Amino acid sequence: LILCFSEKTQSNGWEHAAIPLDVLIDGLDFGEPGARAQAAHSLGYRGQREAVAPLITRLKKPEPRHYVRDKIYEALGRIGDKRASPFLTYCLENEDREELRSTCASALSGLKSEAAAVALMRSLSDETSDYVRLAVVQALGEFSRLDVIELLSRLAKDGDGILNNRAIWSLGHIGDEANTKLLLDLLNKAETDIRRLHIVKALAIHAPREASSPLKKLFQTTSNSHLKSQVSIALSAISDGGLSQTFIAMLKQSDPNIQKSGIEGLVKLKDVASLGTISEFCIELDKELRELTKQSIRRHHPRILELLKLQTLAARAIGSIGAESGVSDLKAMIGTFYIPIDSA
């Protein structure tokens, strides 16, 4: 039990489920602060509503360690029970530490309740910490209420600061046709690549079809490599047959991330006509791989790994798109991959 409650003990989730619920609840009152924090964390991870009352009871007791309170607030948000609303709201309005108020803003978004939305909107006007305000704006992205969307829209239009750009992300997370229209309008009016980058990331969340033409135009015109890469990711998530040639053009770019997006976009479209192009792309990758491994695997190790990942992705794409014709293309590509002994 001591090992299970160690602050350093983290894994893939087995440690949370392996401990009986009543033991975790008892752990909230252990003498060791790390054990109390880990017990709360595990209860939140498990998400059982039976843990809500004990967690609230623990909040009512004195807890000098802020990181224990943080884990309790976080757990209540993960469980998502509305009984936690007044306690998380009190935290948002009264905790001295801004990191705790930030945690409670995120936790309130997990409740998805009207009271939580109202508390978050109210705190935005009262809160003085930019760190907490960012968390509040992001949390509001979990609510599709009209008053929330109106608030986020005003923020998104109001400037190009961190808070404004976080509002853009939240609008993208909510989705909705009206939000898409607003984001596309903001993209058209954006004056900096940083602003465009935030808008493109927001559009990529739900990948609305209406965004395909503006994003395609931006991909063709921008010289900013980071922005171009992000646009390619957004485009690859959109189901629009008119983007096929754009995806094929991505394979001719030098940026591996853009090439990856091009392959993923073609797979999404199930574009059989692109099989020949993807096969040629695979062959070009293989040629470069052979040349680099003849020179030195050690010296070219990062690029070789990059090429192997792309080749694997492209080969799978051929099989996924092409069925019978794809199999024949794959067979044609099979060859001996020579790696010199002295290259390692």
Coordinates of C-alpha atoms in Angstrom, one line a residue:
L1 CA 0.0 0.0 0.0
I2 CA 2.9 2.4 0.8
L3 CA 4.3 1.7 -2.7
C4 CA 0.9 2.3 -4.3
F5 CA 0.6 5.7 -2.6
S6 CA 4.1 6.9 -3.4
E7 CA 4.0 10.4 -5.2
K8 CA 6.4 9.0 -7.8
T9 CA 4.3 6.0 -8.6
Q10 CA 2.8 6.6 -12.1
S11 CA 2.0 4.1 -14.8
N12 CA -0.6 3.4 -17.4
G13 CA -3.6 3.3 -15.0
W14 CA -3.2 -0.1 -13.4
E15 CA -2.2 1.3 -10.0
H16 CA -5.5 3.2 -9.8
A17 CA -7.8 0.2 -10.4
A18 CA -5.8 -2.2 -8.4
I19 CA -6.6 -0.6 -5.0
P20 CA -10.1 -1.1 -3.5
L21 CA -12.3 1.9 -3.4
D22 CA -12.6 2.0 0.4
V23 CA -8.8 1.9 0.8
L24 CA -8.5 4.9 -1.5
I25 CA -11.2 6.8 0.4
D26 CA -9.4 6.0 3.7
G27 CA -6.2 7.3 2.0
L28 CA -7.6 10.8 1.8
D29 CA -7.0 11.0 5.6
F30 CA -3.6 9.4 5.7
G31 CA -0.9 11.2 7.6
E32 CA 1.5 11.4 4.7
P33 CA 0.5 14.3 2.3
G34 CA 1.8 12.5 -0.7
A35 CA -0.5 9.6 0.1
R36 CA -3.5 11.9 0.4
A37 CA -2.7 13.5 -3.0
Q38 CA -2.2 10.1 -4.7
A39 CA -5.5 8.8 -3.2
A40 CA -7.4 11.8 -4.6
H41 CA -5.7 11.4 -7.9
S42 CA -6.6 7.7 -8.2
L43 CA -10.2 8.5 -7.2
G44 CA -10.4 11.0 -9.9
Y45 CA -8.9 8.7 -12.4
R46 CA -11.4 5.9 -11.6
G47 CA -14.3 8.4 -11.9
Q48 CA -16.7 6.6 -9.5
R49 CA -19.4 8.8 -8.2
E50 CA -19.2 7.1 -4.8
A51 CA -16.0 9.1 -4.3
V52 CA -17.6 12.5 -4.6
A53 CA -19.0 12.7 -1.0
P54 CA -15.7 11.6 0.6
L55 CA -13.7 14.1 -1.6
I56 CA -16.1 16.9 -0.6
T57 CA -15.8 15.9 3.1
R58 CA -12.0 16.0 2.8
L59 CA -12.2 19.5 1.3
K60 CA -14.2 20.7 4.4
K61 CA -11.3 19.7 6.6
P62 CA -8.1 21.8 7.0
E63 CA -5.5 20.9 4.4
P64 CA -2.3 22.9 4.6
R65 CA -0.7 21.2 1.5
H66 CA -1.9 23.0 -1.6
Y67 CA -1.0 20.1 -3.9
V68 CA -3.3 17.8 -2.0
R69 CA -6.2 20.3 -2.5
D70 CA -5.2 20.5 -6.1
K71 CA -5.6 16.8 -6.6
I72 CA -9.0 16.8 -4.8
Y73 CA -10.3 19.6 -7.1
E74 CA -9.0 17.9 -10.1
A75 CA -10.6 14.6 -9.1
L76 CA -14.0 16.2 -8.6
G77 CA -13.7 17.7 -12.1
R78 CA -12.8 14.3 -13.6
I79 CA -15.7 12.6 -12.0
G80 CA -18.0 15.4 -13.3
D81 CA -20.7 15.2 -10.6
K82 CA -22.8 18.4 -10.1
R83 CA -22.5 18.1 -6.3
A84 CA -19.0 19.5 -6.7
S85 CA -20.1 22.7 -8.3
P86 CA -20.4 25.0 -5.2
F87 CA -17.0 23.8 -3.9
L88 CA -15.2 24.3 -7.2
T89 CA -16.9 27.7 -7.6
Y90 CA -15.7 28.6 -4.1
C91 CA -12.2 27.5 -5.0
L92 CA -12.3 29.6 -8.2
E93 CA -13.3 32.7 -6.3
N94 CA -11.4 32.3 -3.0
E95 CA -8.2 30.2 -3.3
D96 CA -5.1 32.3 -2.8
R97 CA -2.9 30.3 -5.2
E98 CA -3.5 31.0 -8.9
E99 CA -2.6 27.4 -9.9
L100 CA -5.4 26.1 -7.7
R101 CA -7.9 28.6 -9.2
S102 CA -6.7 27.4 -12.6
T103 CA -7.3 23.8 -11.7
C104 CA -10.8 24.6 -10.5
A105 CA -11.6 26.4 -13.7
S106 CA -10.7 23.3 -15.6
A107 CA -12.5 21.1 -13.2
L108 CA -15.7 23.2 -13.6
S109 CA -15.6 22.5 -17.3
G110 CA -15.9 18.8 -16.5
L111 CA -19.3 19.3 -14.8
K112 CA -20.9 20.6 -18.0
S113 CA -23.6 22.3 -15.9
E114 CA -25.3 25.7 -16.1
A115 CA -24.0 26.7 -12.7
A116 CA -20.5 25.9 -13.8
A117 CA -20.8 28.0 -17.0
V118 CA -22.2 31.0 -15.0
A119 CA -19.4 30.7 -12.4
L120 CA -16.7 30.7 -15.1
M121 CA -18.2 33.7 -17.0
R122 CA -18.5 35.6 -13.8
S123 CA -14.9 34.9 -12.8
L124 CA -13.6 36.2 -16.1
S125 CA -14.6 39.7 -15.1
D126 CA -13.3 39.5 -11.5
E127 CA -10.1 37.5 -12.0
T128 CA -6.8 39.4 -12.1
S129 CA -4.4 36.6 -12.9
D130 CA -3.8 36.1 -16.7
Y131 CA -2.8 32.5 -15.9
V132 CA -6.3 31.8 -14.4
R133 CA -8.1 33.8 -17.1
L134 CA -6.5 31.6 -19.8
A135 CA -7.7 28.5 -18.0
V136 CA -11.2 30.0 -17.7
V137 CA -11.4 30.9 -21.4
Q138 CA -10.3 27.4 -22.3
A139 CA -12.8 25.8 -19.9
L140 CA -15.6 27.8 -21.5
G141 CA -14.8 25.9 -24.7
E142 CA -16.7 23.0 -23.2
F143 CA -20.0 24.8 -23.2
S144 CA -22.2 25.5 -26.3
R145 CA -24.5 28.0 -24.5
L146 CA -25.3 31.1 -26.6
D147 CA -24.1 33.5 -23.8
V148 CA -20.7 31.6 -23.6
I149 CA -20.3 31.8 -27.4
E150 CA -21.1 35.5 -27.4
L151 CA -18.5 36.1 -24.7
L152 CA -15.9 34.1 -26.5
S153 CA -16.7 35.8 -29.8
R154 CA -16.2 39.2 -28.3
L155 CA -12.9 38.1 -26.9
A156 CA -11.8 36.6 -30.2
K157 CA -12.5 39.8 -32.1
D158 CA -11.0 42.1 -29.5
G159 CA -7.3 41.7 -30.2
D160 CA -4.4 39.5 -30.9
G161 CA -3.2 38.7 -27.4
I162 CA -2.9 35.3 -25.7
L163 CA -6.3 35.5 -24.2
N164 CA -7.9 36.5 -27.5
N165 CA -6.2 33.6 -29.2
R166 CA -7.3 31.2 -26.5
A167 CA -10.9 32.3 -27.1
I168 CA -10.4 31.4 -30.8
W169 CA -9.4 27.9 -29.7
S170 CA -12.4 27.6 -27.5
L171 CA -14.8 28.6 -30.3
G172 CA -13.1 26.0 -32.6
H173 CA -13.6 23.4 -29.8
I174 CA -17.3 24.2 -29.5
G175 CA -17.7 23.9 -33.3
D176 CA -21.0 25.1 -34.8
E177 CA -21.7 26.7 -38.2
A178 CA -21.8 30.2 -36.8
N179 CA -18.4 29.7 -35.0
T180 CA -16.9 28.4 -38.2
K181 CA -18.1 31.5 -40.1
L182 CA -16.6 33.8 -37.5
L183 CA -13.3 31.9 -37.5
L184 CA -13.1 32.1 -41.3
D185 CA -13.9 35.8 -41.1
L186 CA -11.1 36.3 -38.6
L187 CA -8.7 34.3 -40.8
N188 CA -9.5 36.6 -43.7
K189 CA -8.8 39.7 -41.6
A190 CA -5.7 38.3 -39.7
E191 CA -2.7 40.5 -40.1
T192 CA 0.0 38.2 -38.6
D193 CA 1.0 34.6 -39.1
I194 CA 0.7 33.9 -35.3
R195 CA -2.9 34.9 -35.5
R196 CA -3.5 32.8 -38.6
L197 CA -1.8 29.9 -36.8
H198 CA -4.2 30.0 -33.9
I199 CA -7.2 30.2 -36.2
V200 CA -6.1 27.3 -38.3
K201 CA -5.5 25.2 -35.2
A202 CA -9.1 26.0 -34.0
L203 CA -10.5 25.1 -37.4
A204 CA -8.7 21.8 -37.4
I205 CA -10.5 20.6 -34.3
H206 CA -13.8 19.9 -36.1
A207 CA -12.5 20.3 -39.7
P208 CA -15.6 21.9 -41.2
R209 CA -15.9 21.4 -45.0
E210 CA -16.5 25.2 -45.4
A211 CA -12.9 25.8 -44.4
S212 CA -11.4 23.8 -47.2
S213 CA -11.2 26.6 -49.8
P214 CA -9.8 29.3 -47.5
L215 CA -7.3 26.9 -46.0
K216 CA -6.3 25.6 -49.5
K217 CA -5.6 29.2 -50.6
L218 CA -3.6 29.9 -47.4
F219 CA -1.5 26.7 -48.0
Q220 CA -0.7 27.9 -51.5
T221 CA 0.2 31.4 -50.6
T222 CA 2.0 31.4 -47.2
S223 CA 5.7 31.3 -47.1
N224 CA 5.7 30.5 -43.3
S225 CA 6.8 26.9 -43.0
H226 CA 5.2 26.4 -39.6
L227 CA 1.9 27.8 -40.7
K228 CA 2.0 25.8 -43.9
S229 CA 2.5 22.6 -41.9
Q230 CA -0.4 23.4 -39.6
V231 CA -2.7 24.2 -42.6
S232 CA -1.8 20.9 -44.1
I233 CA -2.8 19.1 -40.9
A234 CA -6.2 21.0 -40.9
L235 CA -6.8 20.2 -44.5
S236 CA -6.0 16.5 -44.0
A237 CA -8.8 16.3 -41.5
I238 CA -11.4 17.6 -43.9
S239 CA -13.5 15.3 -46.1
D240 CA -13.6 17.2 -49.4
G241 CA -12.9 15.5 -52.8
G242 CA -11.8 18.8 -54.2
L243 CA -8.7 18.7 -52.1
S244 CA -7.2 15.6 -53.8
Q245 CA -4.7 17.6 -55.9
T246 CA -3.7 19.7 -52.9
F247 CA -2.9 16.5 -51.0
I248 CA -0.9 15.2 -54.0
A249 CA 1.0 18.5 -54.1
M250 CA 1.9 18.0 -50.4
L251 CA 3.9 14.9 -51.3
K252 CA 6.2 17.1 -53.3
Q253 CA 7.0 19.4 -50.4
S254 CA 10.2 19.0 -48.5
D255 CA 8.6 19.1 -45.0
P256 CA 8.0 15.5 -43.7
N257 CA 5.0 16.8 -41.7
I258 CA 3.3 18.2 -44.7
Q259 CA 4.1 15.0 -46.7
K260 CA 2.5 13.0 -43.8
S261 CA -0.6 15.2 -44.0
G262 CA -0.9 14.7 -47.7
I263 CA -0.9 10.9 -47.3
E264 CA -3.4 11.1 -44.5
G265 CA -5.7 13.3 -46.6
L266 CA -5.6 10.9 -49.5
V267 CA -6.4 8.0 -47.3
K268 CA -9.4 9.9 -45.8
L269 CA -10.7 10.5 -49.3
K270 CA -10.0 6.9 -50.4
D271 CA -8.6 8.4 -53.6
V272 CA -7.8 5.4 -55.8
A273 CA -6.5 7.7 -58.6
S274 CA -3.7 8.8 -56.3
L275 CA -2.3 5.3 -55.9
G276 CA 0.3 5.8 -58.7
T277 CA 1.5 9.0 -57.1
I278 CA 1.8 7.5 -53.7
S279 CA 3.7 4.5 -55.2
E280 CA 6.1 6.9 -56.9
F281 CA 6.6 8.7 -53.6
C282 CA 7.5 5.4 -51.9
I283 CA 10.0 4.7 -54.6
E284 CA 11.6 8.1 -54.2
L285 CA 11.8 7.5 -50.4
D286 CA 13.4 4.2 -51.0
K287 CA 16.1 5.7 -53.3
E288 CA 17.0 8.2 -50.7
L289 CA 17.1 5.6 -48.0
R290 CA 19.4 3.4 -50.0
E291 CA 21.8 6.3 -50.7
L292 CA 21.9 7.5 -47.1
T293 CA 22.5 4.0 -45.6
K294 CA 25.4 3.5 -48.1
Q295 CA 27.0 6.6 -46.7
S296 CA 26.5 6.3 -43.0
I297 CA 23.5 5.3 -40.8
R298 CA 25.0 7.0 -37.8
R299 CA 25.5 10.4 -39.6
H300 CA 22.1 10.3 -41.3
H301 CA 20.2 8.6 -38.5
P302 CA 17.5 11.3 -37.9
R303 CA 16.7 11.6 -41.6
I304 CA 16.7 7.8 -42.1
L305 CA 14.1 7.4 -39.3
E306 CA 12.0 10.1 -40.9
L307 CA 12.1 8.4 -44.2
L308 CA 11.2 5.0 -42.7
K309 CA 8.2 6.4 -41.0
L310 CA 7.0 8.1 -44.2
Q311 CA 7.6 5.0 -46.2
T312 CA 5.6 2.9 -43.7
L313 CA 2.8 5.4 -43.7
A314 CA 2.7 5.5 -47.5
A315 CA 2.8 1.7 -47.9
R316 CA -0.1 1.4 -45.5
A317 CA -2.0 4.1 -47.4
I318 CA -1.6 2.1 -50.6
G319 CA -3.0 -1.0 -49.0
S320 CA -5.8 1.0 -47.4
I321 CA -6.9 2.9 -50.5
G322 CA -6.3 0.4 -53.2
A323 CA -7.3 -3.1 -52.2
E324 CA -6.3 -5.3 -55.2
S325 CA -4.5 -2.6 -57.2
G326 CA -2.8 -1.5 -54.0
V327 CA -1.4 -4.9 -53.4
S328 CA 0.1 -5.0 -56.8
D329 CA 1.7 -1.6 -56.2
L330 CA 3.2 -2.9 -52.9
K331 CA 4.6 -6.0 -54.6
A332 CA 6.3 -3.9 -57.2
M333 CA 8.1 -1.9 -54.5
I334 CA 9.5 -4.9 -52.6
G335 CA 13.2 -5.1 -52.9
T336 CA 16.4 -5.9 -50.9
F337 CA 17.4 -3.1 -48.6
Y338 CA 21.2 -3.2 -48.3
I339 CA 22.8 -1.8 -45.2
P340 CA 26.7 -1.8 -45.2
I341 CA 28.3 -3.4 -42.2
D342 CA 30.6 -0.4 -41.7
S343 CA 27.8 2.2 -41.7
A344 CA 26.7 1.8 -38.1

